[in-house]
Amino acid sequence: EIVIALVLIFLLGGGPVPAMIAIARRHAPSGDWRVGDMRTLDLAERFDGILACDSVFHLAPLDQRALIGRLGTWLAPGGALLMTVGPEAGEAEGRIARGVPVYPASLSIAEYARRLEAARMRLAAFVANDPDCAGHSVLLARKAEGATLRHDAPRLPARGLR
């Protein structure tokens, strides 16, 4: 059974958004699919898991610092955060398919660990340039079982996907 999870996706412009959401709905029709800017997203729910692959590191370092605290409020006690980050602190410019510009940035792993702790999460694992994950650098954090939530939002029950 797959528990309820929040999946953060970085989307470039308005073009691919409807197609990506349509694919997600086809694969997980019982999912609650919403489109929004993760920097300003306001969620009342709490999630057992948050997956943020190829998303957070496209934010400027200042925005990443603010988002990590918010991720802690969205994660239920005992929940897990899995996200891709850069292998070290830095900012770059790049291009992906069809020459679309992208902006990857990363904090240092030490800073991620400090900010996770401040958000009541603990860095559980980090693998830089993981060959089993297409060369991505992967960070896993867990929220303590007894962590106090910052808001009185409800925790959603687990449910399976069809």
JSON list of C-alpha atoms in Angstrom, two decimals:
[
{"chain": "A", "resi": 1, "resn": "GLU", "atom": "CA", "xyz": [0.00, 0.00, 0.00]},
{"chain": "A", "resi": 2, "resn": "ILE", "atom": "CA", "xyz": [1.26, 3.47, -0.88]},
{"chain": "A", "resi": 3, "resn": "VAL", "atom": "CA", "xyz": [0.60, 6.11, 1.75]},
{"chain": "A", "resi": 4, "resn": "ILE", "atom": "CA", "xyz": [-0.44, 9.62, 0.95]},
{"chain": "A", "resi": 5, "resn": "ALA", "atom": "CA", "xyz": [2.51, 11.63, -0.25]},
{"chain": "A", "resi": 6, "resn": "LEU", "atom": "CA", "xyz": [3.16, 15.12, -1.45]},
{"chain": "A", "resi": 7, "resn": "VAL", "atom": "CA", "xyz": [5.10, 15.19, -4.70]},
{"chain": "A", "resi": 8, "resn": "LEU", "atom": "CA", "xyz": [6.76, 18.48, -5.62]},
{"chain": "A", "resi": 9, "resn": "ILE", "atom": "CA", "xyz": [7.49, 18.86, -9.31]},
{"chain": "A", "resi": 10, "resn": "PHE", "atom": "CA", "xyz": [9.34, 21.72, -10.94]},
{"chain": "A", "resi": 11, "resn": "LEU", "atom": "CA", "xyz": [7.45, 22.71, -14.09]},
{"chain": "A", "resi": 12, "resn": "LEU", "atom": "CA", "xyz": [8.88, 24.99, -16.75]},
{"chain": "A", "resi": 13, "resn": "GLY", "atom": "CA", "xyz": [6.27, 27.43, -17.96]},
{"chain": "A", "resi": 14, "resn": "GLY", "atom": "CA", "xyz": [2.61, 26.69, -18.63]},
{"chain": "A", "resi": 15, "resn": "GLY", "atom": "CA", "xyz": [3.02, 24.43, -21.66]},
{"chain": "A", "resi": 16, "resn": "PRO", "atom": "CA", "xyz": [3.82, 21.03, -20.12]},
{"chain": "A", "resi": 17, "resn": "VAL", "atom": "CA", "xyz": [1.65, 21.41, -17.00]},
{"chain": "A", "resi": 18, "resn": "PRO", "atom": "CA", "xyz": [-1.67, 20.06, -18.36]},
{"chain": "A", "resi": 19, "resn": "ALA", "atom": "CA", "xyz": [0.05, 17.12, -20.05]},
{"chain": "A", "resi": 20, "resn": "MET", "atom": "CA", "xyz": [2.05, 16.18, -16.93]},
{"chain": "A", "resi": 21, "resn": "ILE", "atom": "CA", "xyz": [-1.03, 16.37, -14.71]},
{"chain": "A", "resi": 22, "resn": "ALA", "atom": "CA", "xyz": [-3.00, 14.25, -17.23]},
{"chain": "A", "resi": 23, "resn": "ILE", "atom": "CA", "xyz": [-0.29, 11.57, -17.10]},
{"chain": "A", "resi": 24, "resn": "ALA", "atom": "CA", "xyz": [-0.27, 11.66, -13.29]},
{"chain": "A", "resi": 25, "resn": "ARG", "atom": "CA", "xyz": [-4.06, 11.34, -13.17]},
{"chain": "A", "resi": 26, "resn": "ARG", "atom": "CA", "xyz": [-3.97, 8.38, -15.55]},
{"chain": "A", "resi": 27, "resn": "HIS", "atom": "CA", "xyz": [-1.42, 6.56, -13.39]},
{"chain": "A", "resi": 28, "resn": "ALA", "atom": "CA", "xyz": [-2.99, 7.50, -10.04]},
{"chain": "A", "resi": 29, "resn": "PRO", "atom": "CA", "xyz": [-6.65, 8.41, -10.62]},
{"chain": "A", "resi": 30, "resn": "SER", "atom": "CA", "xyz": [-7.42, 8.58, -6.90]},
{"chain": "A", "resi": 31, "resn": "GLY", "atom": "CA", "xyz": [-4.66, 11.17, -6.39]},
{"chain": "A", "resi": 32, "resn": "ASP", "atom": "CA", "xyz": [-5.34, 14.77, -5.46]},
{"chain": "A", "resi": 33, "resn": "TRP", "atom": "CA", "xyz": [-3.47, 16.65, -8.20]},
{"chain": "A", "resi": 34, "resn": "ARG", "atom": "CA", "xyz": [-2.92, 20.38, -7.72]},
{"chain": "A", "resi": 35, "resn": "VAL", "atom": "CA", "xyz": [-0.73, 22.86, -9.55]},
{"chain": "A", "resi": 36, "resn": "GLY", "atom": "CA", "xyz": [0.94, 25.69, -7.67]},
{"chain": "A", "resi": 37, "resn": "ASP", "atom": "CA", "xyz": [4.21, 27.41, -6.88]},
{"chain": "A", "resi": 38, "resn": "MET", "atom": "CA", "xyz": [5.93, 25.46, -4.08]},
{"chain": "A", "resi": 39, "resn": "ARG", "atom": "CA", "xyz": [7.34, 28.75, -2.74]},
{"chain": "A", "resi": 40, "resn": "THR", "atom": "CA", "xyz": [3.84, 30.04, -1.96]},
{"chain": "A", "resi": 41, "resn": "LEU", "atom": "CA", "xyz": [1.86, 26.82, -1.64]},
{"chain": "A", "resi": 42, "resn": "ASP", "atom": "CA", "xyz": [-0.37, 26.84, 1.44]},
{"chain": "A", "resi": 43, "resn": "LEU", "atom": "CA", "xyz": [-1.30, 23.34, 2.56]},
{"chain": "A", "resi": 44, "resn": "ALA", "atom": "CA", "xyz": [-3.40, 22.43, 5.55]},
{"chain": "A", "resi": 45, "resn": "GLU", "atom": "CA", "xyz": [-2.76, 18.68, 5.24]},
{"chain": "A", "resi": 46, "resn": "ARG", "atom": "CA", "xyz": [0.07, 16.67, 6.75]},
{"chain": "A", "resi": 47, "resn": "PHE", "atom": "CA", "xyz": [1.76, 13.97, 4.66]},
{"chain": "A", "resi": 48, "resn": "ASP", "atom": "CA", "xyz": [3.51, 10.70, 5.52]},
{"chain": "A", "resi": 49, "resn": "GLY", "atom": "CA", "xyz": [5.98, 11.32, 2.71]},
{"chain": "A", "resi": 50, "resn": "ILE", "atom": "CA", "xyz": [7.23, 14.15, 0.55]},
{"chain": "A", "resi": 51, "resn": "LEU", "atom": "CA", "xyz": [9.04, 13.44, -2.71]},
{"chain": "A", "resi": 52, "resn": "ALA", "atom": "CA", "xyz": [10.84, 16.42, -4.23]},
{"chain": "A", "resi": 53, "resn": "CYS", "atom": "CA", "xyz": [12.95, 15.15, -7.12]},
{"chain": "A", "resi": 54, "resn": "ASP", "atom": "CA", "xyz": [14.34, 17.60, -9.65]},
{"chain": "A", "resi": 55, "resn": "SER", "atom": "CA", "xyz": [12.35, 20.40, -8.07]},
{"chain": "A", "resi": 56, "resn": "VAL", "atom": "CA", "xyz": [13.73, 22.15, -4.98]},
{"chain": "A", "resi": 57, "resn": "PHE", "atom": "CA", "xyz": [17.21, 22.63, -6.45]},
{"chain": "A", "resi": 58, "resn": "HIS", "atom": "CA", "xyz": [15.71, 24.81, -9.18]},
{"chain": "A", "resi": 59, "resn": "LEU", "atom": "CA", "xyz": [14.90, 27.40, -6.51]},
{"chain": "A", "resi": 60, "resn": "ALA", "atom": "CA", "xyz": [17.31, 30.12, -5.43]},
{"chain": "A", "resi": 61, "resn": "PRO", "atom": "CA", "xyz": [19.12, 29.34, -2.16]},
{"chain": "A", "resi": 62, "resn": "LEU", "atom": "CA", "xyz": [17.03, 31.92, -0.26]},
{"chain": "A", "resi": 63, "resn": "ASP", "atom": "CA", "xyz": [13.82, 30.23, -1.48]},
{"chain": "A", "resi": 64, "resn": "GLN", "atom": "CA", "xyz": [15.19, 26.77, -0.59]},
{"chain": "A", "resi": 65, "resn": "ARG", "atom": "CA", "xyz": [15.95, 27.93, 2.95]},
{"chain": "A", "resi": 66, "resn": "ALA", "atom": "CA", "xyz": [12.37, 29.15, 3.40]},
{"chain": "A", "resi": 67, "resn": "LEU", "atom": "CA", "xyz": [10.86, 26.04, 1.79]},
{"chain": "A", "resi": 68, "resn": "ILE", "atom": "CA", "xyz": [12.67, 23.58, 4.06]},
{"chain": "A", "resi": 69, "resn": "GLY", "atom": "CA", "xyz": [10.90, 25.04, 7.09]},
{"chain": "A", "resi": 70, "resn": "ARG", "atom": "CA", "xyz": [7.56, 24.70, 5.30]},
{"chain": "A", "resi": 71, "resn": "LEU", "atom": "CA", "xyz": [8.34, 21.10, 4.32]},
{"chain": "A", "resi": 72, "resn": "GLY", "atom": "CA", "xyz": [8.70, 20.39, 8.03]},
{"chain": "A", "resi": 73, "resn": "THR", "atom": "CA", "xyz": [5.20, 21.70, 8.69]},
{"chain": "A", "resi": 74, "resn": "TRP", "atom": "CA", "xyz": [3.73, 19.57, 5.88]},
{"chain": "A", "resi": 75, "resn": "LEU", "atom": "CA", "xyz": [5.41, 16.36, 7.03]},
{"chain": "A", "resi": 76, "resn": "ALA", "atom": "CA", "xyz": [3.60, 14.26, 9.64]},
{"chain": "A", "resi": 77, "resn": "PRO", "atom": "CA", "xyz": [5.55, 12.94, 12.64]},
{"chain": "A", "resi": 78, "resn": "GLY", "atom": "CA", "xyz": [7.52, 9.88, 11.53]},
{"chain": "A", "resi": 79, "resn": "GLY", "atom": "CA", "xyz": [7.24, 10.95, 7.88]},
{"chain": "A", "resi": 80, "resn": "ALA", "atom": "CA", "xyz": [10.03, 10.91, 5.32]},
{"chain": "A", "resi": 81, "resn": "LEU", "atom": "CA", "xyz": [11.36, 13.55, 2.93]},
{"chain": "A", "resi": 82, "resn": "LEU", "atom": "CA", "xyz": [13.24, 12.40, -0.15]},
{"chain": "A", "resi": 83, "resn": "MET", "atom": "CA", "xyz": [14.66, 15.11, -2.39]},
{"chain": "A", "resi": 84, "resn": "THR", "atom": "CA", "xyz": [17.37, 15.66, -4.93]},
{"chain": "A", "resi": 85, "resn": "VAL", "atom": "CA", "xyz": [19.89, 18.39, -4.22]},
{"chain": "A", "resi": 86, "resn": "GLY", "atom": "CA", "xyz": [23.25, 19.38, -5.63]},
{"chain": "A", "resi": 87, "resn": "PRO", "atom": "CA", "xyz": [26.36, 17.45, -4.56]},
{"chain": "A", "resi": 88, "resn": "GLU", "atom": "CA", "xyz": [27.73, 20.65, -2.95]},
{"chain": "A", "resi": 89, "resn": "ALA", "atom": "CA", "xyz": [26.83, 24.29, -2.41]},
{"chain": "A", "resi": 90, "resn": "GLY", "atom": "CA", "xyz": [26.65, 26.39, -5.55]},
{"chain": "A", "resi": 91, "resn": "GLU", "atom": "CA", "xyz": [24.61, 27.91, -8.34]},
{"chain": "A", "resi": 92, "resn": "ALA", "atom": "CA", "xyz": [24.79, 27.30, -12.08]},
{"chain": "A", "resi": 93, "resn": "GLU", "atom": "CA", "xyz": [22.97, 27.92, -15.32]},
{"chain": "A", "resi": 94, "resn": "GLY", "atom": "CA", "xyz": [22.13, 25.23, -17.78]},
{"chain": "A", "resi": 95, "resn": "ARG", "atom": "CA", "xyz": [19.80, 24.09, -20.53]},
{"chain": "A", "resi": 96, "resn": "ILE", "atom": "CA", "xyz": [17.61, 21.05, -20.95]},
{"chain": "A", "resi": 97, "resn": "ALA", "atom": "CA", "xyz": [15.69, 19.64, -23.92]},
{"chain": "A", "resi": 98, "resn": "ARG", "atom": "CA", "xyz": [15.05, 22.09, -26.75]},
{"chain": "A", "resi": 99, "resn": "GLY", "atom": "CA", "xyz": [17.41, 24.61, -25.15]},
{"chain": "A", "resi": 100, "resn": "VAL", "atom": "CA", "xyz": [15.08, 25.54, -22.28]},
{"chain": "A", "resi": 101, "resn": "PRO", "atom": "CA", "xyz": [17.16, 27.36, -19.66]},
{"chain": "A", "resi": 102, "resn": "VAL", "atom": "CA", "xyz": [17.29, 25.98, -16.12]},
{"chain": "A", "resi": 103, "resn": "TYR", "atom": "CA", "xyz": [18.79, 27.27, -12.92]},
{"chain": "A", "resi": 104, "resn": "PRO", "atom": "CA", "xyz": [20.11, 24.64, -10.51]},
{"chain": "A", "resi": 105, "resn": "ALA", "atom": "CA", "xyz": [21.28, 25.73, -7.05]},
{"chain": "A", "resi": 106, "resn": "SER", "atom": "CA", "xyz": [22.17, 23.88, -3.89]},
{"chain": "A", "resi": 107, "resn": "LEU", "atom": "CA", "xyz": [23.01, 24.56, -0.28]},
{"chain": "A", "resi": 108, "resn": "SER", "atom": "CA", "xyz": [25.83, 22.63, 1.36]},
{"chain": "A", "resi": 109, "resn": "ILE", "atom": "CA", "xyz": [24.87, 19.31, 2.94]},
{"chain": "A", "resi": 110, "resn": "ALA", "atom": "CA", "xyz": [25.85, 20.77, 6.32]},
{"chain": "A", "resi": 111, "resn": "GLU", "atom": "CA", "xyz": [23.41, 23.65, 5.80]},
{"chain": "A", "resi": 112, "resn": "TYR", "atom": "CA", "xyz": [20.63, 21.30, 4.65]},
{"chain": "A", "resi": 113, "resn": "ALA", "atom": "CA", "xyz": [21.22, 19.26, 7.83]},
{"chain": "A", "resi": 114, "resn": "ARG", "atom": "CA", "xyz": [21.02, 22.38, 10.05]},
{"chain": "A", "resi": 115, "resn": "ARG", "atom": "CA", "xyz": [17.87, 23.63, 8.34]},
{"chain": "A", "resi": 116, "resn": "LEU", "atom": "CA", "xyz": [16.24, 20.20, 8.50]},
{"chain": "A", "resi": 117, "resn": "GLU", "atom": "CA", "xyz": [16.97, 20.06, 12.25]},
{"chain": "A", "resi": 118, "resn": "ALA", "atom": "CA", "xyz": [15.40, 23.50, 12.68]},
{"chain": "A", "resi": 119, "resn": "ALA", "atom": "CA", "xyz": [12.31, 22.13, 10.88]},
{"chain": "A", "resi": 120, "resn": "ARG", "atom": "CA", "xyz": [12.16, 19.12, 13.27]},
{"chain": "A", "resi": 121, "resn": "MET", "atom": "CA", "xyz": [13.62, 16.71, 10.71]},
{"chain": "A", "resi": 122, "resn": "ARG", "atom": "CA", "xyz": [16.88, 14.78, 10.78]},
{"chain": "A", "resi": 123, "resn": "LEU", "atom": "CA", "xyz": [19.14, 14.03, 7.84]},
{"chain": "A", "resi": 124, "resn": "ALA", "atom": "CA", "xyz": [19.08, 10.22, 7.55]},
{"chain": "A", "resi": 125, "resn": "ALA", "atom": "CA", "xyz": [21.16, 9.73, 4.41]},
{"chain": "A", "resi": 126, "resn": "PHE", "atom": "CA", "xyz": [22.87, 11.59, 1.59]},
{"chain": "A", "resi": 127, "resn": "VAL", "atom": "CA", "xyz": [24.40, 10.12, -1.56]},
{"chain": "A", "resi": 128, "resn": "ALA", "atom": "CA", "xyz": [26.21, 12.47, -3.94]},
{"chain": "A", "resi": 129, "resn": "ASN", "atom": "CA", "xyz": [26.02, 11.74, -7.67]},
{"chain": "A", "resi": 130, "resn": "ASP", "atom": "CA", "xyz": [24.30, 8.38, -7.09]},
{"chain": "A", "resi": 131, "resn": "PRO", "atom": "CA", "xyz": [24.85, 6.15, -10.14]},
{"chain": "A", "resi": 132, "resn": "ASP", "atom": "CA", "xyz": [21.70, 4.18, -9.21]},
{"chain": "A", "resi": 133, "resn": "CYS", "atom": "CA", "xyz": [19.68, 7.39, -9.45]},
{"chain": "A", "resi": 134, "resn": "ALA", "atom": "CA", "xyz": [20.88, 8.69, -12.83]},
{"chain": "A", "resi": 135, "resn": "GLY", "atom": "CA", "xyz": [23.71, 10.62, -11.17]},
{"chain": "A", "resi": 136, "resn": "HIS", "atom": "CA", "xyz": [21.41, 12.65, -8.93]},
{"chain": "A", "resi": 137, "resn": "SER", "atom": "CA", "xyz": [22.45, 13.61, -5.43]},
{"chain": "A", "resi": 138, "resn": "VAL", "atom": "CA", "xyz": [19.78, 12.31, -3.06]},
{"chain": "A", "resi": 139, "resn": "LEU", "atom": "CA", "xyz": [18.91, 13.44, 0.46]},
{"chain": "A", "resi": 140, "resn": "LEU", "atom": "CA", "xyz": [16.66, 11.48, 2.83]},
{"chain": "A", "resi": 141, "resn": "ALA", "atom": "CA", "xyz": [15.32, 13.04, 6.05]},
{"chain": "A", "resi": 142, "resn": "ARG", "atom": "CA", "xyz": [12.86, 11.84, 8.68]},
{"chain": "A", "resi": 143, "resn": "LYS", "atom": "CA", "xyz": [10.63, 13.79, 11.01]},
{"chain": "A", "resi": 144, "resn": "ALA", "atom": "CA", "xyz": [10.74, 12.57, 14.60]},
{"chain": "A", "resi": 145, "resn": "GLU", "atom": "CA", "xyz": [7.75, 10.49, 15.74]},
{"chain": "A", "resi": 146, "resn": "GLY", "atom": "CA", "xyz": [7.01, 12.83, 18.63]},
{"chain": "A", "resi": 147, "resn": "ALA", "atom": "CA", "xyz": [7.61, 16.06, 16.69]},
{"chain": "A", "resi": 148, "resn": "THR", "atom": "CA", "xyz": [5.18, 18.82, 17.49]},
{"chain": "A", "resi": 149, "resn": "LEU", "atom": "CA", "xyz": [3.41, 20.29, 14.49]},
{"chain": "A", "resi": 150, "resn": "ARG", "atom": "CA", "xyz": [3.57, 24.04, 14.07]},
{"chain": "A", "resi": 151, "resn": "HIS", "atom": "CA", "xyz": [-0.07, 24.23, 12.96]},
{"chain": "A", "resi": 152, "resn": "ASP", "atom": "CA", "xyz": [-3.19, 22.30, 13.96]},
{"chain": "A", "resi": 153, "resn": "ALA", "atom": "CA", "xyz": [-3.78, 20.91, 10.48]},
{"chain": "A", "resi": 154, "resn": "PRO", "atom": "CA", "xyz": [-5.19, 17.39, 10.14]},
{"chain": "A", "resi": 155, "resn": "ARG", "atom": "CA", "xyz": [-3.02, 14.44, 9.14]},
{"chain": "A", "resi": 156, "resn": "LEU", "atom": "CA", "xyz": [-4.54, 12.59, 6.20]},
{"chain": "A", "resi": 157, "resn": "PRO", "atom": "CA", "xyz": [-5.07, 8.82, 6.53]},
{"chain": "A", "resi": 158, "resn": "ALA", "atom": "CA", "xyz": [-3.10, 6.40, 4.38]},
{"chain": "A", "resi": 159, "resn": "ARG", "atom": "CA", "xyz": [-4.76, 5.13, 1.23]},
{"chain": "A", "resi": 160, "resn": "GLY", "atom": "CA", "xyz": [-3.67, 2.98, -1.66]},
{"chain": "A", "resi": 161, "resn": "LEU", "atom": "CA", "xyz": [-3.41, 4.01, -5.28]},
{"chain": "A", "resi": 162, "resn": "ARG", "atom": "CA", "xyz": [-5.17, 2.04, -8.01]}
]
